CSV table of C-alpha atoms in Angstrom, one decimal:
chain,number,residue,atom,x,y,z
A,9,MET,CA,-16.9,-6.2,23.2
A,10,ASP,CA,-17.0,-3.0,25.2
A,11,HIS,CA,-14.0,-1.6,27.1
A,12,LYS,CA,-14.7,0.8,29.9
A,13,THR,CA,-11.1,1.9,29.9
A,14,PRO,CA,-9.5,1.3,26.5
A,15,ALA,CA,-5.8,0.3,26.5
A,16,ASP,CA,-3.1,2.8,25.8
A,17,PHE,CA,-0.9,2.5,22.7
A,18,ARG,CA,2.5,1.2,23.4
A,19,PRO,CA,5.1,3.9,24.4
A,20,ASP,CA,7.2,3.3,21.3
A,21,PHE,CA,4.1,3.4,18.9
A,22,LEU,CA,5.2,4.6,15.5
A,23,TRP,CA,2.8,7.4,14.7
A,24,GLY,CA,3.6,8.1,11.0
A,25,ALA,CA,2.3,9.0,7.6
A,26,ALA,CA,2.8,7.5,4.2
A,27,THR,CA,3.5,8.2,0.5
A,28,SER,CA,4.9,6.4,-2.5
A,29,ALA,CA,7.8,7.4,-4.7
A,30,TYR,CA,6.0,7.7,-8.0
A,31,GLN,CA,3.1,9.6,-6.5
A,32,VAL,CA,5.1,12.2,-4.7
A,33,GLU,CA,8.6,12.6,-6.0
A,34,GLY,CA,8.3,13.9,-9.6
A,35,ALA,CA,11.7,14.3,-11.4
A,36,TRP,CA,10.7,11.3,-13.4
A,37,ASN,CA,13.6,11.7,-15.8
A,38,GLU,CA,16.2,13.4,-13.6
A,39,GLY,CA,19.1,12.2,-11.6
A,40,GLY,CA,19.7,9.2,-13.8
A,41,LYS,CA,16.3,7.7,-13.2
A,42,GLY,CA,14.9,5.3,-15.8
A,43,PRO,CA,11.2,5.2,-16.8
A,44,SER,CA,8.8,3.0,-14.8
A,45,VAL,CA,5.5,1.6,-15.9
A,46,GLN,CA,3.9,4.6,-14.2
A,47,ASP,CA,6.0,7.0,-16.3
A,48,ALA,CA,5.2,5.2,-19.5
A,49,ARG,CA,1.5,5.0,-18.7
A,50,THR,CA,-0.8,6.8,-21.1
A,51,ASN,CA,-4.3,5.6,-20.0
A,52,HIS,CA,-4.8,8.1,-17.1
A,53,PRO,CA,-8.5,8.7,-16.4
A,54,GLU,CA,-9.8,11.6,-18.4
A,55,GLY,CA,-9.0,15.0,-16.8
A,56,THR,CA,-6.3,13.8,-14.5
A,57,THR,CA,-2.6,14.5,-14.6
A,58,ASP,CA,0.4,12.1,-14.9
A,59,PHE,CA,3.0,11.5,-12.3
A,60,LYS,CA,5.9,13.3,-13.9
A,61,VAL,CA,6.0,16.2,-11.5
A,62,ALA,CA,3.7,14.9,-8.8
A,63,SER,CA,4.4,17.0,-5.6
A,64,ASP,CA,8.0,17.7,-6.6
A,65,HIS,CA,9.2,16.0,-3.4
A,66,TYR,CA,12.5,15.1,-5.1
A,67,HIS,CA,13.5,18.8,-5.2
A,68,ARG,CA,11.7,19.8,-2.0
A,69,PHE,CA,12.3,16.9,0.4
A,70,GLU,CA,14.2,19.0,2.9
A,71,GLN,CA,11.3,21.4,3.3
A,72,ASP,CA,8.9,18.5,3.5
A,73,VAL,CA,10.9,16.7,6.1
A,74,GLU,CA,11.0,19.9,8.2
A,75,LEU,CA,7.2,19.9,8.0
A,76,PHE,CA,7.0,16.2,8.9
A,77,ALA,CA,9.2,17.0,12.0
A,78,GLU,CA,6.9,19.9,12.9
A,79,LEU,CA,3.9,17.5,12.5
A,80,GLY,CA,5.6,15.3,15.1
A,81,LEU,CA,5.9,12.2,13.0
A,82,LYS,CA,7.7,9.3,14.7
A,83,ALA,CA,8.0,7.4,11.4
A,84,TYR,CA,7.5,8.0,7.7
A,85,ARG,CA,6.4,5.2,5.4
A,86,LEU,CA,7.8,5.8,1.9
A,87,SER,CA,9.0,3.8,-1.1
A,88,ILE,CA,12.0,3.8,-3.2
A,89,ALA,CA,11.7,4.1,-7.0
A,90,TRP,CA,13.3,0.9,-8.4
A,91,SER,CA,14.2,2.7,-11.6
A,92,ARG,CA,16.0,5.5,-9.7
A,93,ILE,CA,18.3,2.9,-8.2
A,94,VAL,CA,18.6,0.6,-11.2
A,95,PRO,CA,17.3,2.5,-14.3
A,96,ASP,CA,16.7,-0.5,-16.5
A,97,GLY,CA,15.8,-2.8,-13.6
A,98,ASP,CA,18.7,-5.3,-13.8
A,99,GLY,CA,21.7,-3.3,-15.2
A,100,PRO,CA,24.1,-0.8,-13.7
A,101,VAL,CA,23.3,0.9,-10.4
A,102,ASN,CA,22.7,4.6,-10.6
A,103,PRO,CA,24.9,6.5,-8.1
A,104,GLU,CA,22.8,9.6,-8.2
A,105,GLY,CA,19.7,7.7,-7.1
A,106,ILE,CA,21.7,6.0,-4.3
A,107,ALA,CA,22.9,9.4,-3.1
A,108,PHE,CA,19.4,10.9,-3.2
A,109,TYR,CA,17.9,8.4,-0.9
A,110,HIS,CA,20.9,8.6,1.5
A,111,ARG,CA,20.2,12.4,1.7
A,112,LEU,CA,16.5,11.8,2.3
A,113,PHE,CA,17.1,9.1,5.0
A,114,ASP,CA,19.7,11.2,6.7
A,115,ALA,CA,17.3,14.2,6.8
A,116,LEU,CA,14.6,12.0,8.4
A,117,LEU,CA,16.9,10.4,11.0
A,118,ALA,CA,18.3,13.8,11.9
A,119,HIS,CA,14.8,14.8,12.9
A,120,GLY,CA,14.2,11.6,14.8
A,121,ILE,CA,11.8,10.2,12.2
A,122,GLU,CA,12.1,6.4,11.6
A,123,PRO,CA,12.0,5.6,7.8
A,124,VAL,CA,9.7,2.6,7.1
A,125,LEU,CA,10.7,1.6,3.6
A,126,THR,CA,8.7,0.0,0.9
A,127,VAL,CA,11.0,-1.5,-1.8
A,128,TYR,CA,8.3,-1.9,-4.5
A,129,HIS,CA,5.2,0.2,-4.9
A,130,PHE,CA,3.5,-0.3,-8.3
A,131,ASP,CA,6.4,1.1,-10.3
A,132,LEU,CA,8.2,-1.7,-12.1
A,133,PRO,CA,11.0,-0.4,-14.4
A,134,GLN,CA,9.6,-0.2,-17.9
A,135,ALA,CA,12.7,-1.9,-19.3
A,136,LEU,CA,11.7,-5.0,-17.2
A,137,GLN,CA,8.1,-4.8,-18.3
A,138,ASP,CA,9.3,-4.8,-21.9
A,139,LYS,CA,11.1,-8.0,-21.3
A,140,GLY,CA,8.1,-9.8,-19.8
A,141,GLY,CA,7.6,-8.1,-16.4
A,142,TRP,CA,6.5,-10.3,-13.6
A,143,SER,CA,5.6,-13.0,-16.2
A,144,SER,CA,9.3,-13.7,-16.4
A,145,ARG,CA,11.2,-15.5,-13.7
A,146,ASP,CA,14.1,-13.2,-14.6
A,147,THR,CA,12.2,-10.4,-12.8
A,148,ILE,CA,12.5,-12.4,-9.6
A,149,ASP,CA,16.3,-12.4,-9.9
A,150,ALA,CA,16.3,-8.7,-10.8
A,151,PHE,CA,14.2,-7.9,-7.7
A,152,GLU,CA,16.4,-9.8,-5.4
A,153,ARG,CA,19.5,-8.1,-6.8
A,154,TYR,CA,17.8,-4.7,-6.5
A,155,CYS,CA,17.0,-5.4,-2.9
A,156,LYS,CA,20.5,-6.6,-2.2
A,157,VAL,CA,21.7,-3.2,-3.3
A,158,LEU,CA,19.2,-1.5,-0.9
A,159,PHE,CA,20.2,-3.7,2.0
A,160,GLU,CA,23.9,-3.0,1.4
A,161,GLU,CA,23.4,0.8,1.0
A,162,TYR,CA,20.7,1.5,3.6
A,163,GLY,CA,20.8,-1.4,6.0
A,164,ASP,CA,22.3,0.7,8.8
A,165,LYS,CA,19.6,3.4,8.4
A,166,ILE,CA,16.4,1.3,7.9
A,167,LYS,CA,14.9,-0.9,10.6
A,168,TYR,CA,11.6,-1.6,9.0
A,169,TRP,CA,11.3,-2.9,5.5
A,170,LEU,CA,8.2,-3.6,3.4
A,171,THR,CA,8.5,-5.9,0.4
A,172,ILE,CA,5.6,-5.4,-2.1
A,173,ASN,CA,2.8,-2.9,-1.7
A,174,GLU,CA,-0.7,-4.2,-2.3
A,175,GLN,CA,0.2,-7.2,-4.4
A,176,ASN,CA,-3.4,-8.4,-4.2
A,177,MET,CA,-4.6,-5.2,-5.7
A,178,MET,CA,-2.1,-5.4,-8.6
A,179,ILE,CA,-3.6,-8.8,-9.4
A,180,LEU,CA,-7.3,-8.1,-8.8
A,181,HIS,CA,-7.3,-4.5,-10.1
A,182,GLY,CA,-4.1,-3.9,-12.1
A,183,ALA,CA,-5.8,-2.0,-14.8
A,184,ALA,CA,-7.2,0.5,-12.4
A,185,ILE,CA,-3.9,1.2,-10.6
A,186,GLY,CA,-1.7,1.3,-13.8
A,187,THR,CA,0.2,-2.0,-13.3
A,188,THR,CA,-1.7,-3.9,-16.0
A,189,ALA,CA,-1.4,-2.4,-19.5
A,190,ALA,CA,-1.1,-3.7,-23.0
A,191,GLY,CA,2.3,-5.1,-24.0
A,192,PRO,CA,4.8,-7.7,-22.8
A,193,GLY,CA,4.3,-8.9,-19.2
A,194,SER,CA,0.8,-7.5,-18.9
A,195,GLY,CA,-1.2,-10.7,-19.6
A,196,SER,CA,-3.4,-8.8,-22.0
A,197,GLY,CA,-2.1,-10.7,-25.1
A,198,SER,CA,-2.3,-14.0,-23.4
A,199,GLU,CA,-4.7,-16.7,-24.4
A,200,ASN,CA,-5.8,-16.7,-20.8
A,201,PRO,CA,-5.1,-13.3,-19.3
A,202,LYS,CA,-6.3,-14.2,-15.8
A,203,ARG,CA,-4.0,-17.3,-15.7
A,204,GLU,CA,-1.1,-15.0,-16.7
A,205,LEU,CA,-1.9,-12.7,-13.8
A,206,TYR,CA,-1.8,-15.5,-11.3
A,207,ARG,CA,1.5,-16.7,-12.9
A,208,GLN,CA,2.8,-13.2,-12.2
A,209,ASN,CA,1.3,-13.4,-8.7
A,210,HIS,CA,3.3,-16.6,-8.1
A,211,HIS,CA,6.5,-15.0,-9.2
A,212,MET,CA,5.9,-12.0,-6.9
A,213,MET,CA,5.4,-14.4,-4.0
A,214,LEU,CA,8.7,-16.1,-4.8
A,215,ALA,CA,10.4,-12.8,-5.1
A,216,GLN,CA,9.0,-11.7,-1.8
A,217,ALA,CA,10.1,-14.9,0.0
A,218,ARG,CA,13.6,-14.7,-1.4
A,219,VAL,CA,14.0,-11.0,-0.4
A,220,THR,CA,12.6,-11.7,3.1
A,221,ARG,CA,15.2,-14.4,3.6
A,222,LEU,CA,17.9,-12.2,2.1
A,223,CYS,CA,17.0,-9.4,4.5
A,224,HIS,CA,17.3,-11.8,7.5
A,225,ASP,CA,20.7,-13.1,6.2
A,226,MET,CA,22.2,-9.6,5.6
A,227,LEU,CA,20.6,-7.5,8.3
A,228,GLN,CA,20.5,-9.2,11.6
A,229,THR,CA,18.4,-6.6,13.5
A,230,ALA,CA,16.1,-5.5,10.7
A,231,LYS,CA,12.4,-6.4,10.5
A,232,ILE,CA,10.6,-7.1,7.2
A,233,GLY,CA,7.0,-7.9,6.1
A,234,PRO,CA,4.5,-7.7,3.3
A,235,ALA,CA,2.1,-4.8,2.7
A,236,PRO,CA,-1.2,-6.0,1.2
A,237,ASN,CA,-4.5,-4.2,1.2
A,238,ILE,CA,-6.6,-6.1,3.7
A,239,SER,CA,-10.2,-5.6,4.6
A,240,VAL,CA,-12.8,-8.0,6.1
A,241,VAL,CA,-15.6,-9.1,3.8
A,242,TYR,CA,-19.1,-9.2,5.1
A,243,PRO,CA,-21.9,-11.4,3.9
A,244,ALA,CA,-24.9,-9.4,2.7
A,245,GLY,CA,-27.2,-11.4,5.0
A,246,SER,CA,-27.5,-14.6,7.1
A,247,HIS,CA,-28.3,-16.8,4.1
A,248,PRO,CA,-25.6,-19.6,4.1
A,249,ASP,CA,-24.9,-18.9,0.4
A,250,ASP,CA,-24.0,-15.3,1.2
A,251,VAL,CA,-21.8,-16.4,4.1
A,252,LEU,CA,-20.0,-18.8,1.8
A,253,ALA,CA,-19.5,-16.1,-0.8
A,254,ALA,CA,-18.0,-13.8,1.8
A,255,SER,CA,-15.7,-16.7,2.9
A,256,ASP,CA,-14.6,-17.3,-0.7
A,257,PHE,CA,-13.9,-13.7,-1.4
A,258,ASN,CA,-11.9,-13.3,1.9
A,259,ALA,CA,-9.8,-16.2,0.8
A,260,ILE,CA,-9.2,-14.8,-2.7
A,261,ARG,CA,-8.7,-11.2,-1.6
A,262,ASN,CA,-7.0,-11.5,1.7
A,263,TRP,CA,-5.8,-14.9,2.9
A,264,LEU,CA,-4.2,-16.0,-0.3
A,265,TYR,CA,-1.6,-13.3,0.2
A,266,LEU,CA,-1.1,-13.4,4.0
A,267,ASP,CA,-1.2,-17.3,4.2
A,268,MET,CA,1.6,-17.3,1.6
A,269,ALA,CA,3.6,-14.6,3.4
A,270,VAL,CA,3.3,-16.2,6.9
A,271,TYR,CA,3.1,-19.9,6.2
A,272,GLY,CA,4.7,-20.2,2.8
A,273,THR,CA,1.7,-22.1,1.4
A,274,TYR,CA,-1.3,-21.3,-0.8
A,275,ASN,CA,-4.6,-20.8,0.9
A,276,PRO,CA,-6.6,-24.0,0.2
A,277,THR,CA,-9.8,-22.2,-0.8
A,278,ALA,CA,-8.1,-19.8,-3.1
A,279,TRP,CA,-6.1,-22.6,-4.6
A,280,ALA,CA,-9.2,-24.6,-5.2
A,281,TRP,CA,-10.8,-21.6,-7.0
A,282,MET,CA,-7.7,-21.1,-9.2
A,283,THR,CA,-7.7,-24.8,-10.1
A,284,ALA,CA,-11.4,-24.8,-10.9
A,285,GLU,CA,-10.9,-21.7,-13.1
A,286,GLY,CA,-7.9,-23.1,-14.9
A,287,ILE,CA,-5.7,-20.3,-13.7
A,288,ALA,CA,-3.5,-22.0,-11.1
A,289,PRO,CA,0.2,-21.2,-11.6
A,290,GLU,CA,2.8,-23.8,-12.4
A,291,ILE,CA,4.8,-24.8,-9.4
A,292,ALA,CA,8.4,-25.4,-10.5
A,293,GLU,CA,11.0,-27.5,-8.7
A,294,GLY,CA,12.2,-25.7,-5.6
A,295,ASP,CA,9.4,-23.2,-5.5
A,296,LEU,CA,7.7,-24.6,-2.4
A,297,GLU,CA,11.0,-24.6,-0.5
A,298,THR,CA,11.6,-21.0,-1.5
A,299,LEU,CA,8.2,-20.0,-0.4
A,300,SER,CA,8.4,-21.6,3.0
A,301,ALA,CA,11.8,-20.1,3.8
A,302,GLY,CA,10.8,-16.4,3.8
A,303,ARG,CA,8.9,-15.7,7.0
A,304,PRO,CA,8.0,-12.1,8.0
A,305,ASP,CA,8.7,-10.4,11.3
A,306,PHE,CA,5.5,-8.4,11.2
A,307,LEU,CA,2.5,-7.7,8.9
A,308,ALA,CA,1.9,-4.4,7.3
A,309,LEU,CA,-1.6,-3.7,6.0
A,310,ASN,CA,-3.4,-1.0,4.1
A,311,TYR,CA,-7.0,-0.5,5.1
A,312,TYR,CA,-9.6,1.9,3.6
A,313,THR,CA,-13.0,0.2,3.8
A,314,THR,CA,-14.7,-3.2,3.9
A,315,ALA,CA,-16.6,-5.1,1.2
A,316,THR,CA,-20.1,-6.7,1.5
A,317,VAL,CA,-21.0,-9.5,-0.9
A,318,ALA,CA,-23.8,-11.8,-1.8
A,319,ALA,CA,-24.0,-15.2,-3.5
A,320,PRO,CA,-23.6,-14.9,-7.3
A,321,LEU,CA,-26.7,-14.7,-9.4
A,322,GLU,CA,-27.5,-17.7,-11.5
A,323,GLY,CA,-26.5,-17.2,-15.1
A,324,GLU,CA,-24.4,-14.1,-14.5
A,325,ALA,CA,-22.2,-13.1,-17.4
A,326,GLY,CA,-18.8,-13.0,-15.7
A,327,ALA,CA,-16.4,-11.0,-13.6
A,328,VAL,CA,-16.7,-7.2,-13.6
A,329,GLU,CA,-15.0,-4.5,-11.6
A,330,GLY,CA,-15.5,-0.8,-10.7
A,331,GLY,CA,-13.2,2.1,-11.2
A,332,ASP,CA,-10.7,1.3,-8.5
A,333,GLN,CA,-9.6,-1.3,-6.0
A,334,GLN,CA,-12.3,-0.5,-3.5
A,335,LEU,CA,-15.2,-0.8,-5.9
A,336,ALA,CA,-15.1,-4.4,-7.2
A,337,VAL,CA,-18.5,-5.6,-8.4
A,338,GLY,CA,-18.2,-9.3,-8.7
A,339,GLU,CA,-16.5,-12.5,-9.7
A,340,ARG,CA,-18.3,-15.1,-11.8
A,341,GLY,CA,-19.5,-18.0,-9.7
A,342,VAL,CA,-18.0,-16.6,-6.5
A,343,PHE,CA,-19.6,-13.4,-5.3
A,344,ARG,CA,-21.3,-10.2,-6.2
A,345,THR,CA,-20.7,-7.0,-4.3
A,346,VAL,CA,-23.7,-5.2,-2.8
A,347,SER,CA,-24.0,-1.8,-1.1
A,348,ASN,CA,-23.8,-1.9,2.7
A,349,PRO,CA,-26.8,0.2,3.9
A,350,HIS,CA,-25.3,0.8,7.3
A,351,LEU,CA,-22.3,2.7,6.0
A,352,ALA,CA,-21.8,6.3,4.8
A,353,ARG,CA,-19.6,7.0,1.7
A,354,THR,CA,-16.9,9.4,0.8
A,355,GLU,CA,-17.2,11.9,-2.0
A,356,PHE,CA,-15.5,9.2,-4.2
A,357,GLY,CA,-17.9,6.4,-3.4
A,358,TRP,CA,-15.8,4.5,-0.9
A,359,GLU,CA,-17.8,3.2,2.1
A,360,ILE,CA,-16.6,4.4,5.5
A,361,ASP,CA,-16.3,1.6,8.1
A,362,PRO,CA,-14.2,2.3,11.2
A,363,VAL,CA,-15.6,-0.7,13.0
A,364,GLY,CA,-14.6,-2.8,10.0
A,365,PHE,CA,-11.0,-1.6,10.7
A,366,ARG,CA,-11.2,-3.1,14.2
A,367,SER,CA,-12.6,-6.3,12.8
A,368,THR,CA,-9.9,-6.5,10.1
A,369,LEU,CA,-7.1,-6.0,12.7
A,370,ARG,CA,-8.6,-8.6,14.9
A,371,ASP,CA,-9.1,-11.2,12.1
A,372,VAL,CA,-5.5,-10.7,10.9
A,373,HIS,CA,-4.0,-11.0,14.4
A,374,ASP,CA,-6.2,-14.0,15.3
A,375,ARG,CA,-5.0,-15.9,12.2
A,376,TYR,CA,-1.3,-15.0,12.2
A,377,ARG,CA,-0.3,-13.8,15.7
A,378,LEU,CA,2.3,-11.3,14.4
A,379,PRO,CA,2.7,-7.6,15.1
A,380,ILE,CA,0.7,-5.4,12.7
A,381,MET,CA,1.8,-2.1,11.3
A,382,VAL,CA,-0.9,-0.1,9.5
A,383,THR,CA,0.8,1.4,6.5
A,384,GLU,CA,-2.2,3.1,4.8
A,385,ASN,CA,-5.5,4.5,6.0
A,386,GLY,CA,-7.1,7.7,4.9
A,387,LEU,CA,-9.8,9.8,3.3
A,388,GLY,CA,-9.5,11.4,-0.2
A,389,GLY,CA,-11.5,14.6,-0.6
A,390,TYR,CA,-12.0,17.7,-2.7
A,391,ASP,CA,-10.0,20.0,-0.4
A,392,THR,CA,-10.4,23.7,-0.9
A,393,VAL,CA,-8.2,26.6,0.3
A,394,GLU,CA,-10.2,29.4,2.0
A,395,ASP,CA,-8.5,32.5,3.3
A,396,GLY,CA,-5.2,30.6,3.3
A,397,LYS,CA,-6.5,27.6,5.2
A,398,VAL,CA,-7.8,24.1,4.5
A,399,HIS,CA,-10.7,23.2,6.8
A,400,ASP,CA,-10.7,19.4,6.4
A,401,ASP,CA,-12.9,18.4,9.3
A,402,TYR,CA,-14.1,15.5,7.3
A,403,ARG,CA,-10.6,14.0,7.3
A,404,VAL,CA,-10.2,14.6,11.0
A,405,ALA,CA,-13.5,12.8,11.6
A,406,TYR,CA,-12.5,9.8,9.4
A,407,LEU,CA,-9.1,9.4,11.0
A,408,SER,CA,-10.4,10.0,14.5
A,409,ALA,CA,-13.0,7.3,14.2
A,410,HIS,CA,-10.5,4.8,12.8
A,411,ILE,CA,-7.9,5.5,15.4
A,412,GLU,CA,-10.6,5.0,18.1
A,413,GLN,CA,-11.4,1.6,16.7
A,414,MET,CA,-7.7,0.8,16.3
A,415,ARG,CA,-7.3,1.6,20.0
A,416,LEU,CA,-10.2,-0.8,20.8
A,417,ALA,CA,-8.5,-3.4,18.7
A,418,VAL,CA,-5.4,-3.0,20.9
A,419,SER,CA,-7.7,-3.4,23.9
A,420,ASP,CA,-8.9,-6.6,22.3
A,421,GLY,CA,-5.3,-7.9,22.4
A,422,VAL,CA,-4.1,-7.0,18.9
A,423,ASP,CA,-0.4,-6.1,18.7
A,424,VAL,CA,-0.4,-2.9,16.6
A,425,ILE,CA,3.0,-1.3,16.4
A,426,GLY,CA,2.4,1.7,14.1
A,427,TYR,CA,-0.1,3.7,12.1
A,428,HIS,CA,0.7,5.6,8.9
A,429,PRO,CA,-2.3,7.5,7.4
A,430,TRP,CA,-2.3,8.1,3.7
A,431,SER,CA,-0.9,10.5,3.1
A,432,ALA,CA,1.7,12.7,4.7
A,433,ILE,CA,1.4,15.3,1.9
A,434,ASP,CA,-0.9,15.8,-1.0
A,435,LEU,CA,0.2,13.6,-3.9
A,436,ILE,CA,-1.2,12.2,-7.2
A,437,SER,CA,-4.0,9.8,-6.5
A,438,THR,CA,-3.8,6.5,-8.5
A,439,HIS,CA,-7.3,7.1,-9.9
A,440,GLN,CA,-8.3,10.7,-9.5
A,441,GLY,CA,-5.1,12.7,-10.0
A,442,VAL,CA,-4.3,15.6,-7.7
A,443,SER,CA,-8.0,16.5,-7.3
A,444,LYS,CA,-8.4,13.7,-4.8
A,445,ARG,CA,-6.4,14.9,-1.9
A,446,TYR,CA,-5.3,12.9,1.1
A,447,GLY,CA,-2.5,14.8,2.8
A,448,PHE,CA,-2.0,16.6,6.1
A,449,ILE,CA,-0.1,19.2,4.0
A,450,HIS,CA,-1.7,20.9,1.0
A,451,VAL,CA,0.3,21.2,-2.3
A,452,ASP,CA,-0.5,24.2,-4.4
A,453,ARG,CA,-1.1,22.7,-7.8
A,454,GLU,CA,-4.0,21.5,-10.0
A,455,GLU,CA,-4.2,18.8,-12.5
A,456,PHE,CA,-2.6,20.7,-15.4
A,457,ASP,CA,-1.5,23.9,-13.6
A,458,LEU,CA,1.6,23.5,-11.4
A,459,LYS,CA,1.2,26.9,-9.8
A,460,ASP,CA,4.0,27.3,-7.2
A,461,LEU,CA,3.8,23.9,-5.6
A,462,GLY,CA,3.8,25.6,-2.2
A,463,ARG,CA,3.1,23.8,1.0
A,464,LEU,CA,0.2,24.7,3.4
A,465,ARG,CA,-0.7,23.0,6.7
A,466,LYS,CA,-4.3,21.8,6.8
A,467,ASP,CA,-6.5,21.8,9.9
A,468,SER,CA,-5.8,18.0,10.1
A,469,PHE,CA,-2.1,18.8,10.4
A,470,PHE,CA,-2.6,20.5,13.7
A,471,TRP,CA,-5.1,17.9,14.9
A,472,TYR,CA,-2.7,15.0,14.2
A,473,GLN,CA,0.2,17.0,15.7
A,474,GLN,CA,-1.7,17.1,19.0
A,475,LEU,CA,-2.8,13.4,18.8
A,476,ILE,CA,0.8,12.3,18.3
A,477,LYS,CA,1.8,14.3,21.4
A,478,SER,CA,-0.8,12.5,23.5
A,479,ASN,CA,0.2,9.1,22.0
A,480,GLY,CA,-3.3,8.7,20.6
A,481,SER,CA,-5.3,9.7,23.6
A,482,ALA,CA,-6.2,13.3,22.5
């Protein structure tokens, strides 16, 4: 559909940017913080750093917020580190952690920047992992208690709450993002590890539903929603088997999570697949009532690229995956991923598909008719500093193309309320350390050389600054 005059973004559109606590804060063992699964992780890809210092945002947040204000951000999507608030996950609350986030939120609000808060972004307290992690229903109770503390402390400062970041990626690609490791609660020692993962998935869904309802009970004007990674899945061709494979993978990757969040029910295609595979979770008494009671006010979604799949080959060995959540290769009896010849790729192998962004926004809005907030979208690259500048025209091109397609989605009738590129500032990538940079602001450090951790505005900083001033029409 062509639009001769694309629609304008709403006047109160939340132009923002995003980070997560464990990837940007550092200070992993300061201020009373307990270790998370990310702090305890030892299987970092060869040649990449850990998250213990990250971008040192914990010590430099005031400087960073000043830069965010100069950038012109209307909102800042961030996460809270659970183990900074409750060091062991379900024990005493840490007053130093509480105070830190009060200072951070106050600084943002003083500059007119709306905090958009993710309560859980890949960093389960290690103490809970040691007791079973999401395999234990006790973690559901611990999550609800933790969120109750957040609602009590910050409810007058936060209007937009996000429950769980990319739950679907934790289930489909937990090993790649550091949320699935050997030990209790990982599923690795289970007789059927995949069944254990979908048990964990069910528990996270219950936790999300309970916290969504709790937010509505405690904060009458707040809005809350899930934040999965959603991208449309294309069939490799017009053969009906390829179309069916794409439909199946859409159900497993996308609709399983959004159907549950919005309708409180399992997607029937995904449930049929889990049942056939012998990995369907046990539904305990009261679970269905809990799931149906937590309805979101909006949907957040993270988008980077699409997937293209074909029907599985006869006699294939089983499920395999690539190095990260955008490079899945196949699932036995369901699909196999193929390269899309119509799309360019980033330096890290991710296909670039702005039109797929428009299609994804349309599909999600058509299915659920809720406002959509884009909470991640961006390009990771090997940025270099030349004469005190970072010329990241490739990032500007990527974001420009996606924002253009987002505007066309708005013209199509999609209710998009905000856009938060990943990331506000350079941070530690989940897969490629600090070498894979996403930010508008450069951080002067390398994988194993912290240098001075100084901040530098990239060319994309000044481009986004002007785009925000024009409300997306520049």
